[in-house]
Amino acid sequence: MSKNLVIVESPAKAKTIERFLGKDFLVKSSFGHVMDLSKKDLGVDIENGFIPEYEVSTDKKKVVTDLKKLAKAAETVWLATDEDREGEAISWHLVNALKLDESKVKRIVFHEITKTAITEAIDHPRSIDKNLVNAQTARRVLDRLVGYELSPLLWKKVKPALSAGRVQSVAVRLIVEREDSIKNFKVSSSYKITAKFHIKKNGKDGLLWADLPSRFKTKEEAIAFLGNCAAAKYTVADIDTKPSKRSPAPPFTTSTLQQEASRKLGFSVANTMRLAQQLYESGLITYMRTDSVNLSKMALAMSRDEITSLYGKKYVKTRNFKTRSKGAQEAHEAIRPTYINNQNIEGDRSQKKLYELIWKRTIASQMADAELEKTNVTIDVSTVPEKFIAKGEVIIFDGFLKVYIESTDDENGEDHEGVLPPLSVGQELDFESMTATQKFTQALLRFTEASLVKKMEELGIGRPSTYAPTISTIQKREYVEKKNSEGFTRDYNQIVLKSGNITEAVKSEKAGFEKNKLFPTDLGIIVNQFLVQYFDNILDYNFTARVEKEFDEIAQGKKVWNEMIGEFYQPFHSRIEDTQEKSRKFSGEKLLGIDPKSGKNVFVKLGKYGPMVQIGDTSDEEKPRFAGLKKEQSIDGISLEEALELFSFPRQIGSYEDEEITVGIGRFGPFVRHKSAFYSIPKDDDPSAVTQDRAVELIEEKRKADREKIICEYKENPEVKVLKGRYGPYISIGKNNFKIPKGTVPETLSLEDCIKISEDPKNAPKKRFTKKGKK
DNA sequence: CAGTGAGCGAGCTTCCGCTTGACTT
């Protein structure tokens, strides 16, 4: 048995460290937190100073019993969890869960996984920092109180099974408000003037582009300006050349990796993290959940060597980057290749691409600045006071640009910056044409998953380990959905001056197309409206930053953690109770207008089964009429006409095989009903335009599909069938379905085989609402 | 699975941050 037991958080880390420490040390991992607040109820004793009720998490029972055994046998237990608030708490929880004798416990920390760093740490152990643990307790208790008191309020006032929390609710708010700002954006336009000149470039005919720095508000002004230029001479008045520099971006953190993988490779945040985890577990990259831009000394030395051997010494420039993000805890290194001399790796396509991205970013961060030369050429027009400017940029020394260029979120790039032809002051230019183009102002872009992470990081909400899960939570709760904005086409004016003539044209362009963007749903909008109205303090973008400051004070021993929680909780809880009593059910009800037929009010709101329209007040003697919205409609955007149209369902549209056909709109979208059977109407069909012929088509299509579904039928028992389903063949008996055991050919099944399979308990149909082994 | 939307009531849902697998309907 080993004399020394070292406990870290991650098993992959444990494996590496064990190699450095030799046979007297056994290195194991805790797999993250081992204790958490009781799941059943609040888990916090409000009456007695907010004492947390911690217990070993169900999925960590085995880890804890295993570690307990090993700890008992060891002389010294080294707690080597991360050096931050959460890591300190994990160590403290280990002491409690493993019932460790504090005299044989040593707390150590290291920021990089190298032999020197680890032996250094072993030489300088300390004890557990209780202040830091208290700060974590405060964080944990606050999040529990907020989440577990706000969520039930939503269940009562809006809809069951909803959720709210310090992080997710602010993330939703960002998306809702971005959508608002896009909806309320007032487009304006102006005219941009560009002139083109004939020029010789390297002996060949070429063009020189120059822009007018200011724009004209109206078409008339633009036309007038072009008219004034018709007979002008153009002369180079000034050439101004300035050297400039560009520096590389710091190495990747979780957030910047997610952003670049999204922009450059089109990966979702979850996908990026899954791939990074695989690379980490194969020992190819360092830890992927980090907020640090720091590289170890060893990494710096490796990249120096690599850059020198690939590009030469003058491309090397070692840098130490400082973190800019709020609340960074920097327990790890930046994300980098473990071995920087490995430019490529074995793996699948996506793994290779992500690795390559990490490699390039790391290498570039330690390379020389790029040296540029920027030139502004001022061009005089003989007939007007305005001057044109031609811009050029030349790379003198490429430096880090050789390997990596960081991308940006907005793709506005129609500038003509590049190499300018040789020009001299006083030179007269050969005019080709001048164009005035109508340009429109643009609303903010919607968030992508990755740009939302960027914003969250700026606000200091969420942590590297929670960015991806938070984004999936707000989508799972249906507050937000990821989709494309189709955009629209619009006309713009273009006026051209060429050979002394002015011509006008109307052209059209596509605008507003956005792919894979986050849109708020009706539910998200309503829940946000409710929370902002009653809990503006928690939904405040600075709430986290403020409490973080207090957590820091707790960590420094300047503040008592449960006093801080008490100060927060008293007013918060009374707001909860007030809202509970005073506010009515919150449905986001909106008055759309008056129904011309009945003269009654028409409302749109969120009902029990989703968005709906209501004609008449609930308090009226006559009951109101209701109709659900179509899937593509929203509370936010529906018009009175569209709302009234929904009341034309269900309606008869003809008959077939001597039975009526009706069209209706149900919970699962529009449908055709015939002989008590239902046929769903595809998304691109307008239900109000479905005719008898189209309905018959749909009925026949479905019948044909059903016929093809049947693999085996049995005359002796028509209840039993072998069918082809979405997930492959299965046996259907009455209302129950059974899967077919592996290795059986469905076509060969006899009635007896089917019965036998159905009676096997291991094929029994699953209950619909089973909870999977919850963590 | 598809005629609901009021109200009753049982029993359920929920937070954030650390970590990795288990599973397919």
PDB file of N, CA and C (backbone and C1' of nucleotides) in Angstrom, chain A residues 10 33 86 139-140 143-144 155 161 163-164 166-168 287 289 463 465-466 609 667 727 775, chain B residues 1-9 12-25:
ATOM      1  N   SER A  10      -9.546  15.559 -11.789  1.00  0.00           N
ATOM      2  CA  SER A  10      -9.801  14.876 -13.054  1.00  0.00           C
ATOM      3  C   SER A  10      -8.955  13.609 -13.189  1.00  0.00           C
ATOM      4  N   HIS A  33     -16.841  17.727  -7.802  1.00  0.00           N
ATOM      5  CA  HIS A  33     -17.456  17.812  -6.474  1.00  0.00           C
ATOM      6  C   HIS A  33     -17.949  16.446  -6.016  1.00  0.00           C
ATOM      7  N   GLU A  86     -13.950  26.760  -5.888  1.00  0.00           N
ATOM      8  CA  GLU A  86     -14.596  25.453  -5.989  1.00  0.00           C
ATOM      9  C   GLU A  86     -13.633  24.345  -5.588  1.00  0.00           C
ATOM     10  N   ARG A 139     -21.637  31.164  -2.326  1.00  0.00           N
ATOM     11  CA  ARG A 139     -21.996  31.078  -3.746  1.00  0.00           C
ATOM     12  C   ARG A 139     -23.041  29.986  -3.952  1.00  0.00           C
ATOM     13  N   ARG A 140     -22.763  28.823  -3.364  1.00  0.00           N
ATOM     14  CA  ARG A 140     -23.652  27.683  -3.558  1.00  0.00           C
ATOM     15  C   ARG A 140     -25.033  27.949  -2.968  1.00  0.00           C
ATOM     16  N   ASP A 143     -27.069  30.564  -4.960  1.00  0.00           N
ATOM     17  CA  ASP A 143     -27.625  30.019  -6.196  1.00  0.00           C
ATOM     18  C   ASP A 143     -28.814  29.105  -5.907  1.00  0.00           C
ATOM     19  N   ARG A 144     -28.713  28.329  -4.825  1.00  0.00           N
ATOM     20  CA  ARG A 144     -29.817  27.445  -4.480  1.00  0.00           C
ATOM     21  C   ARG A 144     -31.050  28.251  -4.087  1.00  0.00           C
ATOM     22  N   TRP A 155     -43.674  28.163 -11.664  1.00  0.00           N
ATOM     23  CA  TRP A 155     -44.622  27.048 -11.858  1.00  0.00           C
ATOM     24  C   TRP A 155     -46.034  27.514 -11.551  1.00  0.00           C
ATOM     25  N   ALA A 161     -42.816  23.266 -14.330  1.00  0.00           N
ATOM     26  CA  ALA A 161     -41.520  22.727 -14.788  1.00  0.00           C
ATOM     27  C   ALA A 161     -40.592  23.763 -15.415  1.00  0.00           C
ATOM     28  N   SER A 163     -37.831  27.012 -15.111  1.00  0.00           N
ATOM     29  CA  SER A 163     -36.714  27.247 -14.210  1.00  0.00           C
ATOM     30  C   SER A 163     -36.199  28.671 -14.344  1.00  0.00           C
ATOM     31  N   ALA A 164     -35.578  29.132 -13.277  1.00  0.00           N
ATOM     32  CA  ALA A 164     -34.939  30.435 -13.288  1.00  0.00           C
ATOM     33  C   ALA A 164     -33.697  30.342 -12.428  1.00  0.00           C
ATOM     34  N   ARG A 166     -29.665  32.566 -11.371  1.00  0.00           N
ATOM     35  CA  ARG A 166     -28.781  33.723 -11.490  1.00  0.00           C
ATOM     36  C   ARG A 166     -28.148  33.804 -12.868  1.00  0.00           C
ATOM     37  N   VAL A 167     -27.768  32.670 -13.448  1.00  0.00           N
ATOM     38  CA  VAL A 167     -27.076  32.689 -14.727  1.00  0.00           C
ATOM     39  C   VAL A 167     -28.039  32.539 -15.903  1.00  0.00           C
ATOM     40  N   GLN A 168     -28.836  31.468 -15.892  1.00  0.00           N
ATOM     41  CA  GLN A 168     -29.674  31.210 -17.063  1.00  0.00           C
ATOM     42  C   GLN A 168     -30.667  32.328 -17.353  1.00  0.00           C
ATOM     43  N   TYR A 287      -5.927  21.095 -20.154  1.00  0.00           N
ATOM     44  CA  TYR A 287      -7.302  21.129 -19.697  1.00  0.00           C
ATOM     45  C   TYR A 287      -8.152  22.145 -20.454  1.00  0.00           C
ATOM     46  N   ARG A 289     -11.305  23.379 -19.723  1.00  0.00           N
ATOM     47  CA  ARG A 289     -12.204  24.315 -19.025  1.00  0.00           C
ATOM     48  C   ARG A 289     -11.353  25.268 -18.195  1.00  0.00           C
ATOM     49  N   ARG A 463     -19.343  30.043 -15.755  1.00  0.00           N
ATOM     50  CA  ARG A 463     -17.927  29.680 -15.667  1.00  0.00           C
ATOM     51  C   ARG A 463     -17.592  28.770 -16.850  1.00  0.00           C
ATOM     52  N   SER A 465     -16.908  25.804 -17.055  1.00  0.00           N
ATOM     53  CA  SER A 465     -17.555  24.491 -17.005  1.00  0.00           C
ATOM     54  C   SER A 465     -19.058  24.575 -17.223  1.00  0.00           C
ATOM     55  N   THR A 466     -19.625  25.778 -17.246  1.00  0.00           N
ATOM     56  CA  THR A 466     -21.086  25.854 -17.349  1.00  0.00           C
ATOM     57  C   THR A 466     -21.593  26.562 -18.605  1.00  0.00           C
ATOM     58  N   TYR A 609     -51.574  25.088 -22.984  1.00  0.00           N
ATOM     59  CA  TYR A 609     -51.011  24.233 -24.035  1.00  0.00           C
ATOM     60  C   TYR A 609     -50.252  25.036 -25.077  1.00  0.00           C
ATOM     61  N   ARG A 667     -52.931  20.293 -31.111  1.00  0.00           N
ATOM     62  CA  ARG A 667     -51.715  20.493 -30.326  1.00  0.00           C
ATOM     63  C   ARG A 667     -50.465  20.256 -31.134  1.00  0.00           C
ATOM     64  N   TYR A 727     -37.035   3.809 -35.844  1.00  0.00           N
ATOM     65  CA  TYR A 727     -35.774   3.313 -35.299  1.00  0.00           C
ATOM     66  C   TYR A 727     -35.523   1.868 -35.690  1.00  0.00           C
ATOM     67  N   LYS A 775     -28.427  12.577 -11.277  1.00  0.00           N
ATOM     68  CA  LYS A 775     -27.195  12.874 -10.556  1.00  0.00           C
ATOM     69  C   LYS A 775     -27.469  13.824  -9.417  1.00  0.00           C
TER      70      LYS A 775
ATOM     71  P    DC B   1     -49.890   8.601 -28.447  1.00  0.00           P
ATOM     72  O5'  DC B   1     -51.443   8.955 -28.213  1.00  0.00           O
ATOM     73  C5'  DC B   1     -51.766   9.783 -27.165  1.00  0.00           C
ATOM     74  C4'  DC B   1     -52.030  11.200 -27.631  1.00  0.00           C
ATOM     75  C3'  DC B   1     -53.407  11.398 -28.262  1.00  0.00           C
ATOM     76  O3'  DC B   1     -53.896  12.641 -27.785  1.00  0.00           O
ATOM     77  C1'  DC B   1     -51.761  12.144 -29.774  1.00  0.00           C
ATOM     78  P    DA B   2     -55.383  12.929 -27.781  1.00  0.00           P
ATOM     79  O5'  DA B   2     -55.510  13.920 -29.029  1.00  0.00           O
ATOM     80  C5'  DA B   2     -54.968  15.213 -28.900  1.00  0.00           C
ATOM     81  C4'  DA B   2     -55.669  16.134 -29.861  1.00  0.00           C
ATOM     82  C3'  DA B   2     -57.045  15.651 -30.301  1.00  0.00           C
ATOM     83  O3'  DA B   2     -57.963  16.717 -30.220  1.00  0.00           O
ATOM     84  C1'  DA B   2     -55.620  15.841 -32.183  1.00  0.00           C
ATOM     85  P    DG B   3     -59.395  16.358 -29.870  1.00  0.00           P
ATOM     86  O5'  DG B   3     -59.947  17.775 -29.460  1.00  0.00           O
ATOM     87  C5'  DG B   3     -60.155  18.736 -30.478  1.00  0.00           C
ATOM     88  C4'  DG B   3     -61.398  19.519 -30.106  1.00  0.00           C
ATOM     89  C3'  DG B   3     -61.345  20.047 -28.686  1.00  0.00           C
ATOM     90  O3'  DG B   3     -61.925  21.339 -28.711  1.00  0.00           O
ATOM     91  C1'  DG B   3     -63.204  18.621 -28.927  1.00  0.00           C
ATOM     92  P    DT B   4     -61.984  22.223 -27.438  1.00  0.00           P
ATOM     93  O5'  DT B   4     -61.055  21.583 -26.291  1.00  0.00           O
ATOM     94  C5'  DT B   4     -61.664  20.940 -25.171  1.00  0.00           C
ATOM     95  C4'  DT B   4     -60.687  20.965 -24.026  1.00  0.00           C
ATOM     96  C3'  DT B   4     -60.506  22.338 -23.373  1.00  0.00           C
ATOM     97  O3'  DT B   4     -60.574  22.176 -21.980  1.00  0.00           O
ATOM     98  C1'  DT B   4     -58.409  21.477 -24.046  1.00  0.00           C
ATOM     99  P    DG B   5     -61.141  23.314 -21.141  1.00  0.00           P
ATOM    100  O5'  DG B   5     -59.956  24.373 -21.100  1.00  0.00           O
ATOM    101  C5'  DG B   5     -58.919  24.260 -20.149  1.00  0.00           C
ATOM    102  C4'  DG B   5     -58.222  25.604 -20.065  1.00  0.00           C
ATOM    103  C3'  DG B   5     -59.176  26.768 -19.878  1.00  0.00           C
ATOM    104  O3'  DG B   5     -58.433  27.700 -19.165  1.00  0.00           O
ATOM    105  C1'  DG B   5     -58.132  26.975 -21.971  1.00  0.00           C
ATOM    106  P    DA B   6     -58.772  28.596 -18.066  1.00  0.00           P
ATOM    107  O5'  DA B   6     -60.316  28.599 -17.658  1.00  0.00           O
ATOM    108  C5'  DA B   6     -60.963  29.820 -17.296  1.00  0.00           C
ATOM    109  C4'  DA B   6     -61.782  29.603 -16.032  1.00  0.00           C
ATOM    110  C3'  DA B   6     -60.956  29.140 -14.827  1.00  0.00           C
ATOM    111  O3'  DA B   6     -61.344  29.843 -13.664  1.00  0.00           O
ATOM    112  C1'  DA B   6     -62.620  27.511 -15.364  1.00  0.00           C
ATOM    113  P    DG B   7     -60.362  29.833 -12.432  1.00  0.00           P
ATOM    114  O5'  DG B   7     -60.728  28.500 -11.651  1.00  0.00           O
ATOM    115  C5'  DG B   7     -62.031  28.345 -11.091  1.00  0.00           C
ATOM    116  C4'  DG B   7     -62.068  27.071 -10.264  1.00  0.00           C
ATOM    117  C3'  DG B   7     -60.771  26.790  -9.503  1.00  0.00           C
ATOM    118  O3'  DG B   7     -61.112  26.261  -8.237  1.00  0.00           O
ATOM    119  C1'  DG B   7     -61.237  24.981 -10.935  1.00  0.00           C
ATOM    120  P    DC B   8     -60.025  26.298  -7.072  1.00  0.00           P
ATOM    121  O5'  DC B   8     -60.025  24.782  -6.625  1.00  0.00           O
ATOM    122  C5'  DC B   8     -61.256  24.117  -6.334  1.00  0.00           C
ATOM    123  C4'  DC B   8     -60.999  22.635  -6.320  1.00  0.00           C
ATOM    124  C3'  DC B   8     -59.612  22.284  -5.776  1.00  0.00           C
ATOM    125  O3'  DC B   8     -59.738  21.587  -4.554  1.00  0.00           O
ATOM    126  C1'  DC B   8     -60.097  21.111  -7.803  1.00  0.00           C
ATOM    127  P    DG B   9     -58.497  21.762  -3.519  1.00  0.00           P
ATOM    128  O5'  DG B   9     -57.673  20.441  -3.824  1.00  0.00           O
ATOM    129  C5'  DG B   9     -58.315  19.173  -3.884  1.00  0.00           C
ATOM    130  C4'  DG B   9     -57.289  18.175  -4.409  1.00  0.00           C
ATOM    131  C3'  DG B   9     -55.865  18.501  -3.935  1.00  0.00           C
ATOM    132  O3'  DG B   9     -55.240  17.289  -3.564  1.00  0.00           O
ATOM    133  C1'  DG B   9     -55.915  18.392  -6.275  1.00  0.00           C
ATOM    134  P    DC B  12     -43.840  12.796  -5.988  1.00  0.00           P
ATOM    135  O5'  DC B  12     -43.244  13.765  -7.101  1.00  0.00           O
ATOM    136  C5'  DC B  12     -42.859  13.225  -8.355  1.00  0.00           C
ATOM    137  C4'  DC B  12     -42.902  14.293  -9.409  1.00  0.00           C
ATOM    138  C3'  DC B  12     -41.882  15.416  -9.235  1.00  0.00           C
ATOM    139  O3'  DC B  12     -40.684  15.087  -9.894  1.00  0.00           O
ATOM    140  C1'  DC B  12     -43.971  16.186 -10.093  1.00  0.00           C
ATOM    141  P    DT B  13     -39.368  15.916  -9.401  1.00  0.00           P
ATOM    142  O5'  DT B  13     -39.039  16.866 -10.627  1.00  0.00           O
ATOM    143  C5'  DT B  13     -39.623  16.651 -11.912  1.00  0.00           C
ATOM    144  C4'  DT B  13     -39.772  17.990 -12.610  1.00  0.00           C
ATOM    145  C3'  DT B  13     -38.670  19.003 -12.300  1.00  0.00           C
ATOM    146  O3'  DT B  13     -38.262  19.610 -13.507  1.00  0.00           O
ATOM    147  C1'  DT B  13     -40.757  19.990 -11.907  1.00  0.00           C
ATOM    148  P    DT B  14     -36.736  19.765 -13.817  1.00  0.00           P
ATOM    149  O5'  DT B  14     -36.383  21.074 -12.978  1.00  0.00           O
ATOM    150  C5'  DT B  14     -36.831  22.339 -13.427  1.00  0.00           C
ATOM    151  C4'  DT B  14     -36.335  23.399 -12.460  1.00  0.00           C
ATOM    152  C3'  DT B  14     -34.836  23.323 -12.193  1.00  0.00           C
ATOM    153  O3'  DT B  14     -34.230  24.378 -12.914  1.00  0.00           O
ATOM    154  C1'  DT B  14     -36.113  23.751 -10.192  1.00  0.00           C
ATOM    155  P    DC B  15     -32.705  24.260 -13.290  1.00  0.00           P
ATOM    156  O5'  DC B  15     -32.066  25.168 -12.143  1.00  0.00           O
ATOM    157  C5'  DC B  15     -32.517  26.491 -11.941  1.00  0.00           C
ATOM    158  C4'  DC B  15     -31.612  27.147 -10.933  1.00  0.00           C
ATOM    159  C3'  DC B  15     -30.166  27.137 -11.373  1.00  0.00           C
ATOM    160  O3'  DC B  15     -29.837  28.385 -11.912  1.00  0.00           O
ATOM    161  C1'  DC B  15     -30.411  26.305  -9.133  1.00  0.00           C
ATOM    162  P    DC B  16     -28.717  28.454 -13.025  1.00  0.00           P
ATOM    163  O5'  DC B  16     -27.368  28.182 -12.221  1.00  0.00           O
ATOM    164  C5'  DC B  16     -26.942  29.163 -11.304  1.00  0.00           C
ATOM    165  C4'  DC B  16     -25.596  28.774 -10.736  1.00  0.00           C
ATOM    166  C3'  DC B  16     -24.530  28.477 -11.793  1.00  0.00           C
ATOM    167  O3'  DC B  16     -23.327  29.054 -11.309  1.00  0.00           O
ATOM    168  C1'  DC B  16     -24.750  26.644 -10.347  1.00  0.00           C
ATOM    169  P    DG B  17     -22.062  29.342 -12.224  1.00  0.00           P
ATOM    170  O5'  DG B  17     -20.886  28.469 -11.607  1.00  0.00           O
ATOM    171  C5'  DG B  17     -21.248  27.348 -10.929  1.00  0.00           C
ATOM    172  C4'  DG B  17     -20.055  26.666 -10.325  1.00  0.00           C
ATOM    173  C3'  DG B  17     -18.997  26.284 -11.356  1.00  0.00           C
ATOM    174  O3'  DG B  17     -17.761  26.111 -10.688  1.00  0.00           O
ATOM    175  C1'  DG B  17     -20.223  24.376 -10.705  1.00  0.00           C
ATOM    176  P    DC B  18     -16.407  26.215 -11.506  1.00  0.00           P
ATOM    177  O5'  DC B  18     -15.662  24.831 -11.357  1.00  0.00           O
ATOM    178  C5'  DC B  18     -16.297  23.667 -11.826  1.00  0.00           C
ATOM    179  C4'  DC B  18     -15.759  22.497 -11.087  1.00  0.00           C
ATOM    180  C3'  DC B  18     -15.380  21.376 -12.044  1.00  0.00           C
ATOM    181  O3'  DC B  18     -14.008  21.426 -12.335  1.00  0.00           O
ATOM    182  C1'  DC B  18     -16.892  20.588 -10.405  1.00  0.00           C
ATOM    183  P    DT B  19     -13.532  20.662 -13.650  1.00  0.00           P
ATOM    184  O5'  DT B  19     -13.780  19.172 -13.180  1.00  0.00           O
ATOM    185  C5'  DT B  19     -13.393  18.167 -14.012  1.00  0.00           C
ATOM    186  C4'  DT B  19     -13.961  16.873 -13.468  1.00  0.00           C
ATOM    187  C3'  DT B  19     -14.327  15.959 -14.612  1.00  0.00           C
ATOM    188  O3'  DT B  19     -13.163  15.254 -14.932  1.00  0.00           O
ATOM    189  C1'  DT B  19     -16.116  16.056 -13.095  1.00  0.00           C
ATOM    190  P    DT B  20     -12.867  15.066 -16.444  1.00  0.00           P
ATOM    191  O5'  DT B  20     -13.894  13.923 -16.802  1.00  0.00           O
ATOM    192  C5'  DT B  20     -13.471  12.621 -16.830  1.00  0.00           C
ATOM    193  C4'  DT B  20     -14.623  11.718 -16.430  1.00  0.00           C
ATOM    194  C3'  DT B  20     -15.036  10.841 -17.598  1.00  0.00           C
ATOM    195  O3'  DT B  20     -14.973   9.529 -17.110  1.00  0.00           O
ATOM    196  C1'  DT B  20     -16.938  11.826 -16.609  1.00  0.00           C
ATOM    197  P    DG B  21     -14.630   8.318 -18.076  1.00  0.00           P
ATOM    198  O5'  DG B  21     -15.721   8.372 -19.246  1.00  0.00           O
ATOM    199  C5'  DG B  21     -16.372   7.184 -19.632  1.00  0.00           C
ATOM    200  C4'  DG B  21     -17.522   6.878 -18.689  1.00  0.00           C
ATOM    201  C3'  DG B  21     -18.634   6.057 -19.327  1.00  0.00           C
ATOM    202  O3'  DG B  21     -19.281   5.301 -18.326  1.00  0.00           O
ATOM    203  C1'  DG B  21     -19.472   8.181 -18.816  1.00  0.00           C
ATOM    204  P    DA B  22     -19.743   3.807 -18.738  1.00  0.00           P
ATOM    205  O5'  DA B  22     -21.345   3.829 -18.821  1.00  0.00           O
ATOM    206  C5'  DA B  22     -22.108   4.119 -17.670  1.00  0.00           C
ATOM    207  C4'  DA B  22     -23.527   4.466 -18.080  1.00  0.00           C
ATOM    208  C3'  DA B  22     -24.198   3.410 -18.976  1.00  0.00           C
ATOM    209  O3'  DA B  22     -25.559   3.288 -18.585  1.00  0.00           O
ATOM    210  C1'  DA B  22     -24.057   5.493 -20.128  1.00  0.00           C
ATOM    211  P    DC B  23     -26.356   1.952 -18.962  1.00  0.00           P
ATOM    212  O5'  DC B  23     -27.385   2.407 -20.076  1.00  0.00           O
ATOM    213  C5'  DC B  23     -26.937   2.530 -21.423  1.00  0.00           C
ATOM    214  C4'  DC B  23     -27.809   3.482 -22.153  1.00  0.00           C
ATOM    215  C3'  DC B  23     -28.379   2.885 -23.434  1.00  0.00           C
ATOM    216  O3'  DC B  23     -29.766   2.576 -23.239  1.00  0.00           O
ATOM    217  C1'  DC B  23     -27.224   4.967 -23.877  1.00  0.00           C
ATOM    218  P    DT B  24     -30.241   1.067 -23.512  1.00  0.00           P
ATOM    219  O5'  DT B  24     -30.363   0.798 -25.066  1.00  0.00           O
ATOM    220  C5'  DT B  24     -29.810   1.625 -26.077  1.00  0.00           C
ATOM    221  C4'  DT B  24     -30.816   2.687 -26.428  1.00  0.00           C
ATOM    222  C3'  DT B  24     -31.385   2.586 -27.847  1.00  0.00           C
ATOM    223  O3'  DT B  24     -32.782   2.652 -27.753  1.00  0.00           O
ATOM    224  C1'  DT B  24     -30.662   4.786 -27.431  1.00  0.00           C
ATOM    225  P    DT B  25     -33.634   1.590 -28.590  1.00  0.00           P
ATOM    226  O5'  DT B  25     -35.136   1.894 -28.130  1.00  0.00           O
ATOM    227  C5'  DT B  25     -35.401   2.161 -26.779  1.00  0.00           C
ATOM    228  C4'  DT B  25     -36.235   3.417 -26.672  1.00  0.00           C
ATOM    229  C3'  DT B  25     -37.355   3.490 -27.724  1.00  0.00           C
ATOM    230  O3'  DT B  25     -38.583   3.760 -27.088  1.00  0.00           O
ATOM    231  C1'  DT B  25     -36.053   5.470 -27.758  1.00  0.00           C
TER     232       DT B  25
END
